[in-house]
PDB file of C-alpha atoms and ligand atoms in Angstrom:
ATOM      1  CA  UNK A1454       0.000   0.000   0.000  1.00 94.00           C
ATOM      2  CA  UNK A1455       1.658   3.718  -0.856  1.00 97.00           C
ATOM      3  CA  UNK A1456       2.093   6.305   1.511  1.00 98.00           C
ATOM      4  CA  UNK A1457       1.021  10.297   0.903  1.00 98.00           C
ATOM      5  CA  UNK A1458       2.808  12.011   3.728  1.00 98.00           C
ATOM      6  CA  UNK A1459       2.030  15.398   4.941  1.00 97.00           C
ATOM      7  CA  UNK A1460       4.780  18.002   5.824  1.00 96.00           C
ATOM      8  CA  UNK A1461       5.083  21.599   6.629  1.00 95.00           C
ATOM      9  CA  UNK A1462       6.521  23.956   8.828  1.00 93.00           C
ATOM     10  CA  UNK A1463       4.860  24.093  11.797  1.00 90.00           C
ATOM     11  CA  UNK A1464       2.367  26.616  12.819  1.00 92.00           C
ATOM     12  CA  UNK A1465       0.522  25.444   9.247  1.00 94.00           C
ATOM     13  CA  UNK A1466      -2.385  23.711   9.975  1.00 94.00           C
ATOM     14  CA  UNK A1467      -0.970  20.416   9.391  1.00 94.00           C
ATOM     15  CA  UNK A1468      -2.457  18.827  12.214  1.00 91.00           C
ATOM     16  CA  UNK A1469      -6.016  20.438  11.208  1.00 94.00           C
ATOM     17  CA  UNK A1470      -5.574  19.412   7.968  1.00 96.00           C
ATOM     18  CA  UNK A1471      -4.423  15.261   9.609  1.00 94.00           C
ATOM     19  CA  UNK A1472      -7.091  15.508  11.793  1.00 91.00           C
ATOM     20  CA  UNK A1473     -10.335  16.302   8.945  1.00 93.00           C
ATOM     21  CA  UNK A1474      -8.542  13.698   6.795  1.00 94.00           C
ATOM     22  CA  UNK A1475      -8.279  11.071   8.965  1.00 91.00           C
ATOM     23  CA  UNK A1476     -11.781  11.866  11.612  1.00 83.00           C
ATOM     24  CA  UNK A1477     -12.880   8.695  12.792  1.00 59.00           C
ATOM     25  CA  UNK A1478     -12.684   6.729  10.060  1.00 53.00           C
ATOM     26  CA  UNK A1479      -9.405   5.826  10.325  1.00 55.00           C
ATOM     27  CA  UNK A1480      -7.233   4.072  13.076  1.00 54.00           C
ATOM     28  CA  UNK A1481      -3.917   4.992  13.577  1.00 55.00           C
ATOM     29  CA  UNK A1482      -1.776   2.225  12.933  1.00 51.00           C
ATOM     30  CA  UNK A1483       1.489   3.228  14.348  1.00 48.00           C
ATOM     31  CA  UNK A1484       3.413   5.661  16.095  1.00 49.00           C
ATOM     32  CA  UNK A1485       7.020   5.573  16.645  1.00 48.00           C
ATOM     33  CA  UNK A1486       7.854   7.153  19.603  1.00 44.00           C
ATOM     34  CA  UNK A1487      11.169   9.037  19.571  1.00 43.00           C
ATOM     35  CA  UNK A1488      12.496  12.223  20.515  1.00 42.00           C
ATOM     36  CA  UNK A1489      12.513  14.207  17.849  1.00 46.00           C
ATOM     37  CA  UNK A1490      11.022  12.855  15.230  1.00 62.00           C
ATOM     38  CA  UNK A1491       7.165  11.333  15.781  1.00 73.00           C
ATOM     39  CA  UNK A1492       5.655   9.754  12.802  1.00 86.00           C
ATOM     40  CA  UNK A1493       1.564   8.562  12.815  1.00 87.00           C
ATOM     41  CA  UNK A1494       0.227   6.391  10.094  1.00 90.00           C
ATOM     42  CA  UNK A1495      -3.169   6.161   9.105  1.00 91.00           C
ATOM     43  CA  UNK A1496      -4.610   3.374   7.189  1.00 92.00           C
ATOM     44  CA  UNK A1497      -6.871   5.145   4.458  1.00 94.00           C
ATOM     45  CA  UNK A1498      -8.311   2.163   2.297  1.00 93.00           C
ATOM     46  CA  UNK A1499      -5.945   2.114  -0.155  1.00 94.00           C
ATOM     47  CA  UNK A1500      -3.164   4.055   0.928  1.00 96.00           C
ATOM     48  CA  UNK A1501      -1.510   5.268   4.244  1.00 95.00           C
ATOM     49  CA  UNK A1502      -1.353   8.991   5.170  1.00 96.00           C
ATOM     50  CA  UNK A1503       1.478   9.775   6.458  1.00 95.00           C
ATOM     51  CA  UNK A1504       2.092  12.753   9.478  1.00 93.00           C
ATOM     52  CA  UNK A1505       6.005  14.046   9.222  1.00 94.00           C
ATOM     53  CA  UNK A1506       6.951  15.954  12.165  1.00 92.00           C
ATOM     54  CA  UNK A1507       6.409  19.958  11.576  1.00 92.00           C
ATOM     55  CA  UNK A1508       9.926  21.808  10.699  1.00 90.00           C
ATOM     56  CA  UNK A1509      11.700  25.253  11.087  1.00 88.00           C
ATOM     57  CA  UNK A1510      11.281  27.421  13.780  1.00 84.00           C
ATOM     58  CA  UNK A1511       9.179  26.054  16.966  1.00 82.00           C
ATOM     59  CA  UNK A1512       8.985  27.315  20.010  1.00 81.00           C
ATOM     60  CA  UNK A1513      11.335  24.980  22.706  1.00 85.00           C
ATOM     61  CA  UNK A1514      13.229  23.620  19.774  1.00 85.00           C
ATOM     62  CA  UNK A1515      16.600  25.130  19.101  1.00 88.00           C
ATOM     63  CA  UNK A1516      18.960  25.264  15.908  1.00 89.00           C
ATOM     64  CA  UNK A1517      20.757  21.893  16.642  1.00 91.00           C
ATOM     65  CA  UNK A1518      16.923  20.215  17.547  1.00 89.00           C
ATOM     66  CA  UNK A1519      15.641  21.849  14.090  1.00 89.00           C
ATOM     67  CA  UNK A1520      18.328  20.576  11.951  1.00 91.00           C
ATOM     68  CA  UNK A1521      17.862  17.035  13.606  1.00 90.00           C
ATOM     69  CA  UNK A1522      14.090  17.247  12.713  1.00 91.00           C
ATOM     70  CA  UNK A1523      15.007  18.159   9.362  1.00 92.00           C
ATOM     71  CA  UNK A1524      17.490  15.407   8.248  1.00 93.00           C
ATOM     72  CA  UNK A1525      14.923  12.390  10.180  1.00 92.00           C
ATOM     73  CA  UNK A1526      12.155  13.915   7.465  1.00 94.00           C
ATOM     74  CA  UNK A1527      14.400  13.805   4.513  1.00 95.00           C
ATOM     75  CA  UNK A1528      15.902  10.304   5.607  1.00 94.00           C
ATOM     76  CA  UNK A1529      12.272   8.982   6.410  1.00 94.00           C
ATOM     77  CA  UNK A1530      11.540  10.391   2.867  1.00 96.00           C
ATOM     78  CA  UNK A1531      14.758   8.675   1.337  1.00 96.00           C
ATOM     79  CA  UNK A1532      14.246   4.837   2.867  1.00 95.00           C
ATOM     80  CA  UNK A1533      10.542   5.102   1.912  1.00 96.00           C
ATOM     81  CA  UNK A1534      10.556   6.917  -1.652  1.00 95.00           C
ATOM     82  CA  UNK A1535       9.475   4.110  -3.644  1.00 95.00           C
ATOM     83  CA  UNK A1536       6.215   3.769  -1.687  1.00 96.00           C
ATOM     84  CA  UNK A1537       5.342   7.213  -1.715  1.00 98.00           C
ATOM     85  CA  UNK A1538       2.709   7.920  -3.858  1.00 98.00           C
ATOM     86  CA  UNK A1539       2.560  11.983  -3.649  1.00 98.00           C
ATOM     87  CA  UNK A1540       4.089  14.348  -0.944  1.00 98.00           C
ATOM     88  CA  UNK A1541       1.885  17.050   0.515  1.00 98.00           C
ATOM     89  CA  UNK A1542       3.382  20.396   1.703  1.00 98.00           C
ATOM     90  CA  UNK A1543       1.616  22.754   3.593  1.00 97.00           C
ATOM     91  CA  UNK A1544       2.158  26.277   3.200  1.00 97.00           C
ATOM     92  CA  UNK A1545       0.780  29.275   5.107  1.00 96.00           C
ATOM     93  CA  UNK A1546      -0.163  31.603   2.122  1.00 96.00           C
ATOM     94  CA  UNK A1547       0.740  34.643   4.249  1.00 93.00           C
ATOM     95  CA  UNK A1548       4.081  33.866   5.981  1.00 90.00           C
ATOM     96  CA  UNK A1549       5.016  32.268   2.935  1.00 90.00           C
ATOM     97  CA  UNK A1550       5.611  35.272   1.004  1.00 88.00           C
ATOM     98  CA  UNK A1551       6.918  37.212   3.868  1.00 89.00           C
ATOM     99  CA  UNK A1552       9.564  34.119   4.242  1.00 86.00           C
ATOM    100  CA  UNK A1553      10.591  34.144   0.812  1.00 82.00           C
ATOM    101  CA  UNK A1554      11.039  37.743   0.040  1.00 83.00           C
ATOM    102  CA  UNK A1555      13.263  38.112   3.694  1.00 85.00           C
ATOM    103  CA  UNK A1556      15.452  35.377   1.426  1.00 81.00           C
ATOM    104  CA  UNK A1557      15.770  37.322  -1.075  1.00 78.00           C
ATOM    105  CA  UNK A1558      17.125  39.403   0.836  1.00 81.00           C
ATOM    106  CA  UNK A1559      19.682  37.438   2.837  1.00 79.00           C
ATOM    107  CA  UNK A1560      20.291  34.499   0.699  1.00 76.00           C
ATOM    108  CA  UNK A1561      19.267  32.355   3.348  1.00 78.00           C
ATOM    109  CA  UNK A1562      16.998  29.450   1.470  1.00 83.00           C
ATOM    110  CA  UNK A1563      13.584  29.110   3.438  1.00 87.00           C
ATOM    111  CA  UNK A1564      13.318  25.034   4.868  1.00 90.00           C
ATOM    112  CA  UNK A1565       9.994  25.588   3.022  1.00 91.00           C
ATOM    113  CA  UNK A1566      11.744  25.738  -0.566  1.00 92.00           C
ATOM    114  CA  UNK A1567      14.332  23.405   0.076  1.00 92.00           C
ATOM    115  CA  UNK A1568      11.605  21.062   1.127  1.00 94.00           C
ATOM    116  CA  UNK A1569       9.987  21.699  -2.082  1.00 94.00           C
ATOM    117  CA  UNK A1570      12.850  20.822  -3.981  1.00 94.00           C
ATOM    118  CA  UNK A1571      13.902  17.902  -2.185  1.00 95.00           C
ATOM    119  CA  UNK A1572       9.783  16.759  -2.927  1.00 95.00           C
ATOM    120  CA  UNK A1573      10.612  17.492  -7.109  1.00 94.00           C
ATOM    121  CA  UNK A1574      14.306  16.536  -6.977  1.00 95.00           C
ATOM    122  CA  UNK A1575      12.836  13.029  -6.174  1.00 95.00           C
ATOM    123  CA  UNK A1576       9.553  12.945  -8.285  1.00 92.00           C
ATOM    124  CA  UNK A1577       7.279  12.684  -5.325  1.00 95.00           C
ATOM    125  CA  UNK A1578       4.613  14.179  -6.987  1.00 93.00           C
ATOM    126  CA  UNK A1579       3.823  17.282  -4.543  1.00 96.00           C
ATOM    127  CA  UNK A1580       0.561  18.506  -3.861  1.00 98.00           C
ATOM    128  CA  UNK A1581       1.260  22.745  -2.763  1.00 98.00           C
ATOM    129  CA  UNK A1582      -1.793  22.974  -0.031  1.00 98.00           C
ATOM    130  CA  UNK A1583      -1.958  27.103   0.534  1.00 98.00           C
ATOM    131  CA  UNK A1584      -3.726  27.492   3.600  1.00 98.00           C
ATOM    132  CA  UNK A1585      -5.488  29.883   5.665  1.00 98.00           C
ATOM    133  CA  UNK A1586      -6.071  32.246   2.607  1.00 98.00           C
ATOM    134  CA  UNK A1587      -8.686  33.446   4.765  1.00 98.00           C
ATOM    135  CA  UNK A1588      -6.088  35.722   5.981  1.00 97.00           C
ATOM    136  CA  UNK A1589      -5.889  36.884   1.974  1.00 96.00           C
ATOM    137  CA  UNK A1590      -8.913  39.380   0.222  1.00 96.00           C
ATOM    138  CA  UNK A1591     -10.474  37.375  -1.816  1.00 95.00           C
ATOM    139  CA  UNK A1592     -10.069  40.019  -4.286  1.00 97.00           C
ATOM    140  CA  UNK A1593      -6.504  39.625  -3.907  1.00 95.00           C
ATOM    141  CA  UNK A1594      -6.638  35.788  -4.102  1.00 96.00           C
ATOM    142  CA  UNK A1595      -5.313  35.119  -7.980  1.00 96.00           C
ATOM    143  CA  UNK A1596      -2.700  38.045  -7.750  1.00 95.00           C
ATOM    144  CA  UNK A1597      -0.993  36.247  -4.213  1.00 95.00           C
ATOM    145  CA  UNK A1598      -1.583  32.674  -5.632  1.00 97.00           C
ATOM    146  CA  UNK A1599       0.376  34.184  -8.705  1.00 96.00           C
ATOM    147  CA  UNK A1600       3.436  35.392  -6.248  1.00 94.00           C
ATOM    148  CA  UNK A1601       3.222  31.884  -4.495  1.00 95.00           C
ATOM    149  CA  UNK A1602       3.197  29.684  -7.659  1.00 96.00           C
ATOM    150  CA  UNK A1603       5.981  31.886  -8.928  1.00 94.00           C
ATOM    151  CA  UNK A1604       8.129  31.490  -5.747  1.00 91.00           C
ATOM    152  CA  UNK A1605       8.097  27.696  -5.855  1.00 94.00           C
ATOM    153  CA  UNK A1606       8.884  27.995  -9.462  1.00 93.00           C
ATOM    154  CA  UNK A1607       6.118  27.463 -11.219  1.00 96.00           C
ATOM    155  CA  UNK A1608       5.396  29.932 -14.069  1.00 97.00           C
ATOM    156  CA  UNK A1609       2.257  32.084 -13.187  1.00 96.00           C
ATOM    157  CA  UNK A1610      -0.874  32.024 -14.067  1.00 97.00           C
ATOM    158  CA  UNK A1611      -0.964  29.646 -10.949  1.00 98.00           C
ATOM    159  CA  UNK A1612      -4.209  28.100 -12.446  1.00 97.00           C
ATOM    160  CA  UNK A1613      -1.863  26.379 -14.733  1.00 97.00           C
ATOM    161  CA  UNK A1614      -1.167  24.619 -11.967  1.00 97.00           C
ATOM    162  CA  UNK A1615      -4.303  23.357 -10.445  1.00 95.00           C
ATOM    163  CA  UNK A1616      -3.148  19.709 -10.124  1.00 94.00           C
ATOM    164  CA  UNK A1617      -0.177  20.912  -8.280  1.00 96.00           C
ATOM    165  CA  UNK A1618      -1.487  23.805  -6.157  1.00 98.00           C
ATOM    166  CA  UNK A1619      -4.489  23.754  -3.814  1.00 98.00           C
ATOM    167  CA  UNK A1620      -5.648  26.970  -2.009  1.00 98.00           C
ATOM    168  CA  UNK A1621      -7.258  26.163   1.441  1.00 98.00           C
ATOM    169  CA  UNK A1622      -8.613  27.701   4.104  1.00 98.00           C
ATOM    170  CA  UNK A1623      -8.522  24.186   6.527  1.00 97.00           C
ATOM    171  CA  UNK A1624      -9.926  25.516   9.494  1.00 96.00           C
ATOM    172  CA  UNK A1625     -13.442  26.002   7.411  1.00 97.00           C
ATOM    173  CA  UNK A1626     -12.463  22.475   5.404  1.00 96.00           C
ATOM    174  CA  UNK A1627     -12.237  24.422   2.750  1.00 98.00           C
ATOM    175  CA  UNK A1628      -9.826  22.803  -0.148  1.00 98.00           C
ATOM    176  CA  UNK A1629     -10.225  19.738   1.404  1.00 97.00           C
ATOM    177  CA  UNK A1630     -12.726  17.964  -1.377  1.00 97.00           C
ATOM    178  CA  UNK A1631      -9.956  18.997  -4.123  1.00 97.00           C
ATOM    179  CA  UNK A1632      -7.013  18.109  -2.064  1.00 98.00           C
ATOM    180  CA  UNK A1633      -8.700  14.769  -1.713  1.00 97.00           C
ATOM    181  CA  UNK A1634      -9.298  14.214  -5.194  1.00 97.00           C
ATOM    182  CA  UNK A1635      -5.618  14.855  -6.157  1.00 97.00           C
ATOM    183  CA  UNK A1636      -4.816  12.458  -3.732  1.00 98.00           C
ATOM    184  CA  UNK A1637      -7.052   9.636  -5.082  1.00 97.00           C
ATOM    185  CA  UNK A1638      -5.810  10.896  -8.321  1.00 97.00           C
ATOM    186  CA  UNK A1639      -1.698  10.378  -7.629  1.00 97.00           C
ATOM    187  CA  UNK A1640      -2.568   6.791  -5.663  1.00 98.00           C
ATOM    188  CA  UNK A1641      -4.778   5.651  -8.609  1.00 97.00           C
ATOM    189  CA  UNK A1642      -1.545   6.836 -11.058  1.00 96.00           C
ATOM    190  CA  UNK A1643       0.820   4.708  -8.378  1.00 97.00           C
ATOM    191  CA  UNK A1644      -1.090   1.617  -8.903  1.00 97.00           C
ATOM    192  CA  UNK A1645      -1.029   2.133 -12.508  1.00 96.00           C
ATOM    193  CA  UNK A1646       2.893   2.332 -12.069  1.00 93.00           C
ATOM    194  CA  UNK A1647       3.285  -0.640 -10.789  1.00 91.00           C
ATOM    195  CA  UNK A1648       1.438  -2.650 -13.422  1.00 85.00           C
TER     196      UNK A1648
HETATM  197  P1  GDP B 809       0.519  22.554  12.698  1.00 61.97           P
HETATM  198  O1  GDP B 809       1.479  23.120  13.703  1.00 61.97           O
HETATM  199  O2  GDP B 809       1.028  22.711  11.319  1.00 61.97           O
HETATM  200  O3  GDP B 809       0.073  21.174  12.991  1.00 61.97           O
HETATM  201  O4  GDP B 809      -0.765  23.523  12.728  1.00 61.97           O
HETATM  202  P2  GDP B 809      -2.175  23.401  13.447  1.00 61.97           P
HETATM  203  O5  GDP B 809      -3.103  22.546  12.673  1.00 61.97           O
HETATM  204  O6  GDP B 809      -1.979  23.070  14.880  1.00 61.97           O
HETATM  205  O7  GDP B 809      -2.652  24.915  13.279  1.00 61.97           O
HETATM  206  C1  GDP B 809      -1.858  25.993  13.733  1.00 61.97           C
HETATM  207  C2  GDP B 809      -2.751  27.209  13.939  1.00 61.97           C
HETATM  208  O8  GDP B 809      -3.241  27.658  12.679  1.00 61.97           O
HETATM  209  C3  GDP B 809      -3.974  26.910  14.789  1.00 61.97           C
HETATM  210  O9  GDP B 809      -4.204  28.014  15.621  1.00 61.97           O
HETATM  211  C4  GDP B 809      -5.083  26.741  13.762  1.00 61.97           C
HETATM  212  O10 GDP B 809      -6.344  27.071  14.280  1.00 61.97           O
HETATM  213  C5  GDP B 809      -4.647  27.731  12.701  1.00 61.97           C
HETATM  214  N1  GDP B 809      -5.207  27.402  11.375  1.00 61.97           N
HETATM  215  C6  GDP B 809      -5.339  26.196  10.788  1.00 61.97           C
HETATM  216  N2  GDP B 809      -5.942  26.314   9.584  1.00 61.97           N
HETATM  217  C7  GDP B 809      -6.196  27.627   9.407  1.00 61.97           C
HETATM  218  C8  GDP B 809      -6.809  28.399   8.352  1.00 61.97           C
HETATM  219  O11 GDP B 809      -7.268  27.891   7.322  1.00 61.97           O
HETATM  220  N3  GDP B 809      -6.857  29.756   8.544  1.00 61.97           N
HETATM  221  C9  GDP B 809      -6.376  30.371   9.659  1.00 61.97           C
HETATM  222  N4  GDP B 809      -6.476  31.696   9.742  1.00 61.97           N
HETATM  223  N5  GDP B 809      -5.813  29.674  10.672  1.00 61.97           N
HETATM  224  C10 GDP B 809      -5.720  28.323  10.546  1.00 61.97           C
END
């Protein structure tokens, strides 16, 4: 059975998003416990969803904790590549921008983007979840989508990209009926792989 596993910074609604996905349909099926790097599994029907510990900057956690966090995610992601069937990022549509443009700045690359292109460098098949773009005018939804989709390098109009991109506003559930159809979508495409 494939895995979709769910990363993000923390502070992203990951668990929000975990926790409408998986609502009592699900049981967990295991958690490792460790110290730094907690990973639940859900059994989904035909695939497990996968909960990565949050990264960057947490409250608690300092540079040397971070980093650890960071290199148990990308090894988890290594061992199990062939069984993943997509990757979902998180991204907070607000902070997101603010992140990348203070990079710009200092030439310091955001965890979030090096994430990302750990996620294509490997052909996991990402899934961009923007959430809480309730913080966002609607009016002003396509132009910050636009500044999003061109920060993790793909080539505005981001409704080119609407296998790849998902604006969300999780607390609401809104998003999640797409997100969840891109899912089925990249598990279906897995088990076609294999055949
Ligand atoms: P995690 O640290 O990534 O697991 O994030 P959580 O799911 O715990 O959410 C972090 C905070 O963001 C909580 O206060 C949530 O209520 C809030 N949050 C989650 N989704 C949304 C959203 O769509 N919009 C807004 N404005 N806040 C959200």
């Amino acid at each position: 059975k494939p895995k979709v596993i769910v990363m993000g910074r923390s502070n992203v609604g990951k668990s929000t998003f975990v926790k409408s996905m998986t609502a009592d349909k699900t049981i967990r099926v295991g958690k490792k416990p460790g110290v730094t790097l907690k990973i639940a599994e859900y059994d989904m029907g035909n695939y497990y969803l996968v909960d990565l510990p949050g990264f960057g900057y947490m409250e608690g956690i300092d540079q040397k904790g971070q980093e650890e966090i960071k290199d148990n995610i990308i090894r988890y992601v290594e061992d199990n590549q062939r069984t993943i069937a997509t990757a979902i990022q998180i991204l907070d549509a607000k902070s997101f921008v603010e992140i990348v443009q203070r990079w710009e700045e200092t030439r310091e690359l955001p965890i979030d983007l090096e994430m990302a292109d750990f996620l294509e460098e490997l052909d996991l098949k990402p899934i961009y979840v923007i959430n809480k773009m309730d913080k966002i005018k609607n009016s002003q939804w396509d132009e910050e989508l636009d500044v999003i989709s061109e920060k993790l390098g793909f080539l505005p109009p981001w409704r080119q990209w609407i296998d790849i991109l998902a604006p969300a506003i999780l607390k609401e559930g809104l998003g999640l009926e797409e997100i969840g159809e891109r899912i089925k979508n990249n598990v279906k495409q897995y088990y076609d792989d294999l055949r």
